[in-house]
Amino acid sequence: MRAIRMTAPGVLEQVEAPTPTAGPGEVLLRVGAVGACHSDLHILDAPAGLFPVPMTLGHEIAGTVDQLGPGVTGWSAGDRVAVYGIIGCGRCRACLRGAENQCRVVPVGGIGLSRDGGLAEHVVVPASRLLHVGEMDLAQAAPLTDAGLTPYHAVELARDRLRPGTSCVVIGIGGLGHMAVQVLVATTAVRIIAVDTSVAALDLASRLGAHDVVQAGPDSVDRIRALVGPPPDGADVVLDFVGADPTLTTARQVVATGGQVLLVGLAGGTLPVRPVADEPPTVPLETAVEVPFWGTRAELQEVIALARSGQLQADVQTFPLAEAPEAYELLRRGEIHGRAVIVP
């Protein structure tokens, strides 16, 4: 079969690989679509030894069940599914309460992160990772597993503060941010303020239901403050889907006292947290700061339900499997709007 593999750190190429065989408790999927994520770029750029090589990338996977491994029940060949990419230990306190994204035993990893992923014609996954998607377009289903799930999980973490009449600033209207806007529209009654450097991204945010848009720049904090009020008031929740120093500075300067900042983006910025009494604090008093990671299987089921009801749709650019390396280069240069999706 054809596969897009990381053959060495920083090296991504198409190769011919044996079609895998499903083992006990596993299924073989015929891959229908795979989302291209910024996390994949971090894997490619990581120092040697952090991730296995060679490895097939791709953790946002949707496809069709092809074969069942020994002992698998409840699934049939031809079932259309999305794949929950995290594989926890299944035994720790976090896993037992369904929070495999907080597993206390298995380091961060999963399908396309620590074992072969979906950028291939076939992939083997544990049957426990599958969720039905019905007749949904698989190019829409694949991004739900991360680009949809991660912002949904972030919103769930902030749910207590996202009361009717509150405000939420969404920084970065890319693959995850544009899904966050839709999740907020579908599940809350908050004022949504979208922030991005790109006019096209802000136009997309407006079309998806953002109430206000602010182009990132030297005056963006002042413009957001004009919408949410001066300190100690401000935005009740800030979702940062970039995570660079400038966006983290914006987040801490516009969040309200008692608000919440969620750092979703992985751009490597630093958020200073320094309690002081004789000068303005780096983060407002009583402010919660969280770093969401992916989400739970139960949350993914809810994300799929939103999509099947027509309330959540990814803005996708599709590429054939052979053009996956080019798609990642476009992603690296910031030339993908919405989500790049690879269709084998």
Coordinates of C-alpha atoms in Angstrom, one line a residue:
M1 CA 0.0 0.0 0.0
R2 CA 1.0 3.6 -0.4
A3 CA 1.9 5.5 2.8
I4 CA 3.3 8.9 3.8
R5 CA 6.0 8.1 6.4
M6 CA 8.4 10.1 8.5
T7 CA 11.5 8.1 7.5
A8 CA 13.9 10.3 9.6
P9 CA 13.4 13.4 11.8
G10 CA 12.2 16.1 9.4
V11 CA 11.9 13.8 6.4
L12 CA 8.4 13.0 5.0
E13 CA 8.1 10.9 1.9
Q14 CA 5.7 8.5 0.1
V15 CA 6.7 4.9 0.3
E16 CA 5.3 1.4 -0.5
A17 CA 4.6 -0.4 2.7
P18 CA 3.0 -3.8 3.5
T19 CA -0.7 -3.7 4.2
P20 CA -1.0 -4.3 8.0
T21 CA -3.0 -7.1 9.6
A22 CA -5.4 -6.5 12.4
G23 CA -4.4 -8.3 15.6
P24 CA -6.6 -9.3 18.5
G25 CA -9.0 -6.5 19.4
E26 CA -8.1 -4.5 16.4
V27 CA -9.6 -3.6 13.0
L28 CA -8.2 -2.8 9.7
L29 CA -9.6 0.4 8.2
R30 CA -9.6 1.5 4.6
V31 CA -8.7 5.1 5.1
G32 CA -11.1 7.7 3.7
A33 CA -9.6 10.9 4.9
V34 CA -6.9 12.3 7.2
G35 CA -6.6 15.8 8.6
A36 CA -3.2 17.5 8.5
C37 CA -2.5 19.1 11.9
H38 CA 0.1 21.5 13.1
S39 CA 1.0 18.8 15.7
D40 CA 2.4 16.7 12.8
L41 CA 4.8 19.6 12.1
H42 CA 6.0 19.5 15.7
I43 CA 6.5 15.7 15.3
L44 CA 8.5 16.3 12.1
D45 CA 10.6 19.0 13.7
A46 CA 11.3 17.1 17.0
P47 CA 14.8 16.0 17.9
A48 CA 15.7 12.4 17.1
G49 CA 14.5 9.9 19.6
L50 CA 11.3 11.7 20.7
F51 CA 9.1 9.9 18.1
P52 CA 9.6 6.5 16.5
V53 CA 10.9 6.3 12.9
P54 CA 9.9 5.2 10.4
M55 CA 6.3 6.1 11.3
T56 CA 3.2 6.9 9.3
L57 CA 1.8 10.2 10.3
G58 CA -1.9 11.2 10.6
H59 CA -4.0 11.2 13.8
E60 CA -7.2 12.7 12.4
I61 CA -8.7 9.6 10.7
A62 CA -12.0 8.6 9.2
G63 CA -12.5 5.5 7.1
T64 CA -14.4 2.3 6.5
V65 CA -14.0 -1.0 8.4
D66 CA -12.3 -3.5 6.1
Q67 CA -11.4 -6.5 8.3
L68 CA -11.9 -7.4 11.9
G69 CA -9.2 -8.9 14.1
P70 CA -9.7 -11.9 16.4
G71 CA -12.2 -11.2 19.2
V72 CA -13.7 -8.0 17.7
T73 CA -17.5 -7.8 18.0
G74 CA -20.0 -5.0 17.4
W75 CA -18.4 -3.8 14.1
S76 CA -18.9 -5.0 10.5
A77 CA -17.0 -4.6 7.3
G78 CA -18.3 -1.5 5.6
D79 CA -19.0 0.5 8.8
R80 CA -18.1 4.2 8.4
V81 CA -16.2 5.4 11.4
A82 CA -14.0 8.1 12.9
V83 CA -11.0 7.2 15.1
Y84 CA -10.4 8.5 18.6
G85 CA -6.6 8.8 18.5
I86 CA -5.6 8.6 22.1
I87 CA -4.6 5.2 23.6
G88 CA -4.4 5.4 27.4
C89 CA -3.6 2.6 29.8
G90 CA -7.3 1.9 30.6
R91 CA -6.5 1.3 34.3
C92 CA -5.5 4.5 36.0
R93 CA -7.9 6.8 37.7
A94 CA -8.1 9.2 34.7
C95 CA -8.8 6.4 32.2
L96 CA -11.3 4.7 34.4
R97 CA -13.4 7.9 34.5
G98 CA -13.1 8.3 30.7
A99 CA -10.4 11.0 30.6
E100 CA -7.8 9.0 28.6
N101 CA -6.4 12.4 27.5
Q102 CA -5.2 12.7 31.2
C103 CA -3.7 9.1 31.4
R104 CA -1.4 8.9 34.4
V105 CA 0.6 5.9 33.0
V106 CA 1.0 6.2 29.2
P107 CA 3.0 9.3 28.0
V108 CA 1.4 11.5 25.4
G109 CA 1.0 9.5 22.3
G110 CA -1.5 7.5 20.2
I111 CA -2.3 6.7 16.6
G112 CA -0.1 8.8 14.4
L113 CA 2.0 10.0 17.4
S114 CA 3.6 6.8 18.8
R115 CA 2.3 4.2 16.3
D116 CA 1.5 4.3 12.6
G117 CA -1.3 6.7 11.7
G118 CA -3.7 7.2 8.9
L119 CA -1.7 8.8 6.0
A120 CA -1.9 5.5 4.1
E121 CA -4.4 3.5 2.2
H122 CA -5.0 1.3 5.3
V123 CA -4.4 1.6 9.0
V124 CA -4.8 -0.8 12.0
V125 CA -6.4 0.7 15.1
P126 CA -7.9 -0.8 18.3
A127 CA -11.6 -1.4 17.9
S128 CA -12.3 0.5 21.1
R129 CA -11.2 3.7 19.3
L130 CA -14.0 3.7 16.7
L131 CA -17.1 5.8 16.6
H132 CA -19.9 5.6 14.0
V133 CA -20.3 8.6 11.6
G134 CA -23.1 7.3 9.5
E135 CA -23.2 8.7 5.9
M136 CA -21.2 11.8 6.8
D137 CA -18.6 12.8 4.2
L138 CA -15.4 11.3 5.5
A139 CA -13.5 14.4 4.6
Q140 CA -15.7 16.2 7.1
A141 CA -15.6 13.4 9.7
A142 CA -11.8 13.2 9.9
P143 CA -11.2 16.8 11.2
L144 CA -13.8 16.2 13.9
T145 CA -11.4 13.9 15.8
D146 CA -9.0 16.7 16.7
A147 CA -9.8 20.0 15.0
G148 CA -13.4 19.5 16.3
L149 CA -12.7 17.6 19.5
T150 CA -9.9 19.8 21.0
P151 CA -11.8 23.1 20.9
Y152 CA -15.0 21.3 22.1
H153 CA -13.0 20.0 25.1
A154 CA -11.6 23.5 25.7
V155 CA -15.1 24.9 25.7
E156 CA -16.2 22.2 28.1
L157 CA -13.4 23.1 30.5
A158 CA -14.7 26.7 30.5
R159 CA -18.4 25.9 30.5
D160 CA -19.1 27.3 33.9
R161 CA -17.8 30.7 32.8
L162 CA -19.5 30.7 29.4
R163 CA -22.8 31.9 30.7
P164 CA -25.4 33.7 28.6
G165 CA -24.3 37.3 28.2
T166 CA -20.6 36.7 28.8
S167 CA -17.8 37.1 26.3
C168 CA -15.3 34.8 24.8
V169 CA -12.2 35.8 22.8
V170 CA -11.0 33.3 20.2
I171 CA -7.5 33.9 19.1
G172 CA -6.4 32.2 15.8
I173 CA -9.2 31.3 13.4
G174 CA -7.3 28.3 11.8
G175 CA -8.0 24.6 11.8
L176 CA -9.2 24.5 15.4
G177 CA -10.2 28.1 15.9
H178 CA -12.9 28.1 13.2
M179 CA -14.4 25.0 14.7
A180 CA -14.3 26.7 18.2
V181 CA -16.4 29.5 16.8
Q182 CA -19.0 27.0 15.6
V183 CA -19.0 25.1 18.9
L184 CA -19.6 28.4 20.8
V185 CA -22.4 29.3 18.5
A186 CA -24.1 25.9 18.8
T187 CA -23.7 25.4 22.5
T188 CA -23.6 28.8 24.2
A189 CA -25.2 32.3 24.2
V190 CA -21.9 34.2 24.6
R191 CA -20.5 37.1 22.7
I192 CA -17.8 35.7 20.4
I193 CA -14.8 38.0 19.5
A194 CA -12.5 36.5 16.9
V195 CA -8.9 37.6 16.5
D196 CA -6.5 36.7 13.7
T197 CA -3.9 38.4 11.5
S198 CA -5.7 37.2 8.3
V199 CA -8.6 39.2 6.9
A200 CA -9.8 36.0 5.2
A201 CA -9.8 34.1 8.5
L202 CA -11.8 36.9 10.1
D203 CA -14.3 36.9 7.2
L204 CA -14.7 33.1 7.8
A205 CA -15.3 33.7 11.6
S206 CA -18.0 36.3 10.8
R207 CA -19.7 33.9 8.4
L208 CA -19.6 31.2 11.1
G209 CA -21.3 33.4 13.7
A210 CA -18.6 35.5 15.5
H211 CA -20.2 38.7 16.7
D212 CA -17.0 40.8 16.5
V213 CA -13.7 40.4 14.7
V214 CA -10.4 42.1 15.5
Q215 CA -7.3 42.0 13.2
A216 CA -4.3 41.2 15.3
G217 CA -1.8 44.0 15.5
P218 CA -0.3 46.8 17.7
D219 CA -3.8 48.1 18.7
S220 CA -5.6 44.8 19.0
V221 CA -5.6 44.8 22.8
D222 CA -7.2 48.3 22.8
R223 CA -9.8 47.2 20.3
I224 CA -10.7 44.1 22.3
R225 CA -10.8 46.2 25.4
A226 CA -13.2 48.6 23.7
L227 CA -15.6 45.6 23.4
V228 CA -15.1 43.9 26.8
G229 CA -14.5 46.9 29.0
P230 CA -11.5 48.2 31.0
P231 CA -9.8 46.2 33.9
P232 CA -10.8 44.6 36.2
D233 CA -13.6 43.7 33.7
G234 CA -12.7 42.0 30.4
A235 CA -13.3 38.8 28.5
D236 CA -14.7 36.0 30.7
V237 CA -12.8 33.4 28.6
V238 CA -9.9 33.5 26.2
L239 CA -9.2 30.6 23.9
D240 CA -5.7 30.9 22.4
F241 CA -5.3 28.6 19.4
V242 CA -1.9 30.0 18.5
G243 CA 0.2 29.9 21.7
A244 CA 2.9 32.4 20.6
D245 CA 4.3 35.2 22.8
P246 CA 2.2 37.9 21.1
T247 CA -1.1 36.0 21.4
L248 CA -0.4 35.0 25.0
T249 CA 0.3 38.6 25.8
T250 CA -3.0 39.6 24.2
A251 CA -4.8 36.8 26.2
R252 CA -3.5 37.9 29.6
Q253 CA -4.1 41.6 28.8
V254 CA -7.8 41.2 27.9
V255 CA -9.0 38.5 30.3
A256 CA -11.2 39.6 33.2
T257 CA -10.4 39.3 36.9
G258 CA -11.8 35.8 37.7
G259 CA -11.7 34.8 34.0
Q260 CA -10.1 31.9 32.3
V261 CA -7.3 31.5 29.7
L262 CA -7.1 28.3 27.8
L263 CA -3.8 27.7 26.0
V264 CA -4.5 25.3 23.1
G265 CA -2.0 26.4 20.5
L266 CA 1.5 24.9 20.5
A267 CA 3.6 27.7 19.1
G268 CA 5.9 27.6 22.1
G269 CA 5.2 31.0 23.7
T270 CA 5.5 31.8 27.4
L271 CA 2.7 33.0 29.7
P272 CA 4.3 34.7 32.8
V273 CA 2.4 34.0 36.0
R274 CA 3.8 36.1 38.8
P275 CA 1.7 37.0 41.9
V276 CA 2.6 40.5 43.1
A277 CA 1.1 43.1 45.4
D278 CA 2.9 46.3 44.5
E279 CA 2.3 46.4 40.7
P280 CA -0.3 45.1 38.2
P281 CA -0.2 41.2 38.2
T282 CA 1.0 39.5 35.0
V283 CA -2.3 37.6 35.0
P284 CA -5.4 39.1 36.6
L285 CA -6.3 37.9 40.1
E286 CA -8.5 34.8 40.4
T287 CA -7.8 33.9 36.8
A288 CA -7.6 30.3 35.8
V289 CA -5.1 29.1 33.3
E290 CA -5.5 25.6 31.6
V291 CA -3.7 23.7 28.9
P292 CA -6.3 21.5 27.2
F293 CA -5.2 18.3 25.5
W294 CA -7.4 16.7 22.8
G295 CA -10.6 15.4 24.6
T296 CA -12.5 12.3 25.6
R297 CA -14.3 9.7 23.6
A298 CA -17.6 10.9 25.1
E299 CA -16.9 14.4 23.9
L300 CA -15.9 13.1 20.4
Q301 CA -19.3 11.4 20.3
E302 CA -21.0 14.8 21.0
V303 CA -18.8 16.5 18.4
I304 CA -20.0 14.0 15.8
A305 CA -23.6 14.6 16.9
L306 CA -23.1 18.3 16.3
A307 CA -21.7 17.7 12.9
R308 CA -24.4 15.2 11.9
S309 CA -27.1 17.8 13.0
G310 CA -25.5 20.4 10.6
Q311 CA -24.2 22.7 13.4
L312 CA -20.5 21.9 12.9
Q313 CA -18.7 21.8 9.6
A314 CA -15.0 22.0 8.8
D315 CA -13.7 24.4 6.1
V316 CA -11.5 21.9 4.3
Q317 CA -8.9 22.0 1.5
T318 CA -8.5 18.5 0.1
F319 CA -5.3 16.9 -1.3
P320 CA -4.5 13.5 -2.7
L321 CA -2.2 11.3 -0.7
A322 CA 0.8 11.9 -3.0
E323 CA 0.5 15.6 -2.3
A324 CA 0.6 15.3 1.5
P325 CA 4.1 16.6 1.8
E326 CA 3.1 19.7 -0.2
A327 CA 0.0 20.2 2.0
Y328 CA 2.3 20.2 5.1
E329 CA 4.5 22.8 3.5
L330 CA 1.5 25.0 2.9
L331 CA 0.4 24.5 6.5
R332 CA 3.9 25.5 7.7
R333 CA 3.8 28.7 5.6
G334 CA 0.3 29.6 7.0
E335 CA -1.3 29.2 3.6
I336 CA -4.0 26.8 4.6
H337 CA -7.4 28.3 5.7
G338 CA -9.5 26.0 7.8
R339 CA -8.2 22.4 7.7
A340 CA -6.1 20.5 5.1
V341 CA -7.5 17.0 4.6
I342 CA -5.6 14.2 2.8
V343 CA -7.8 11.9 0.8
P344 CA -6.0 8.6 -0.1

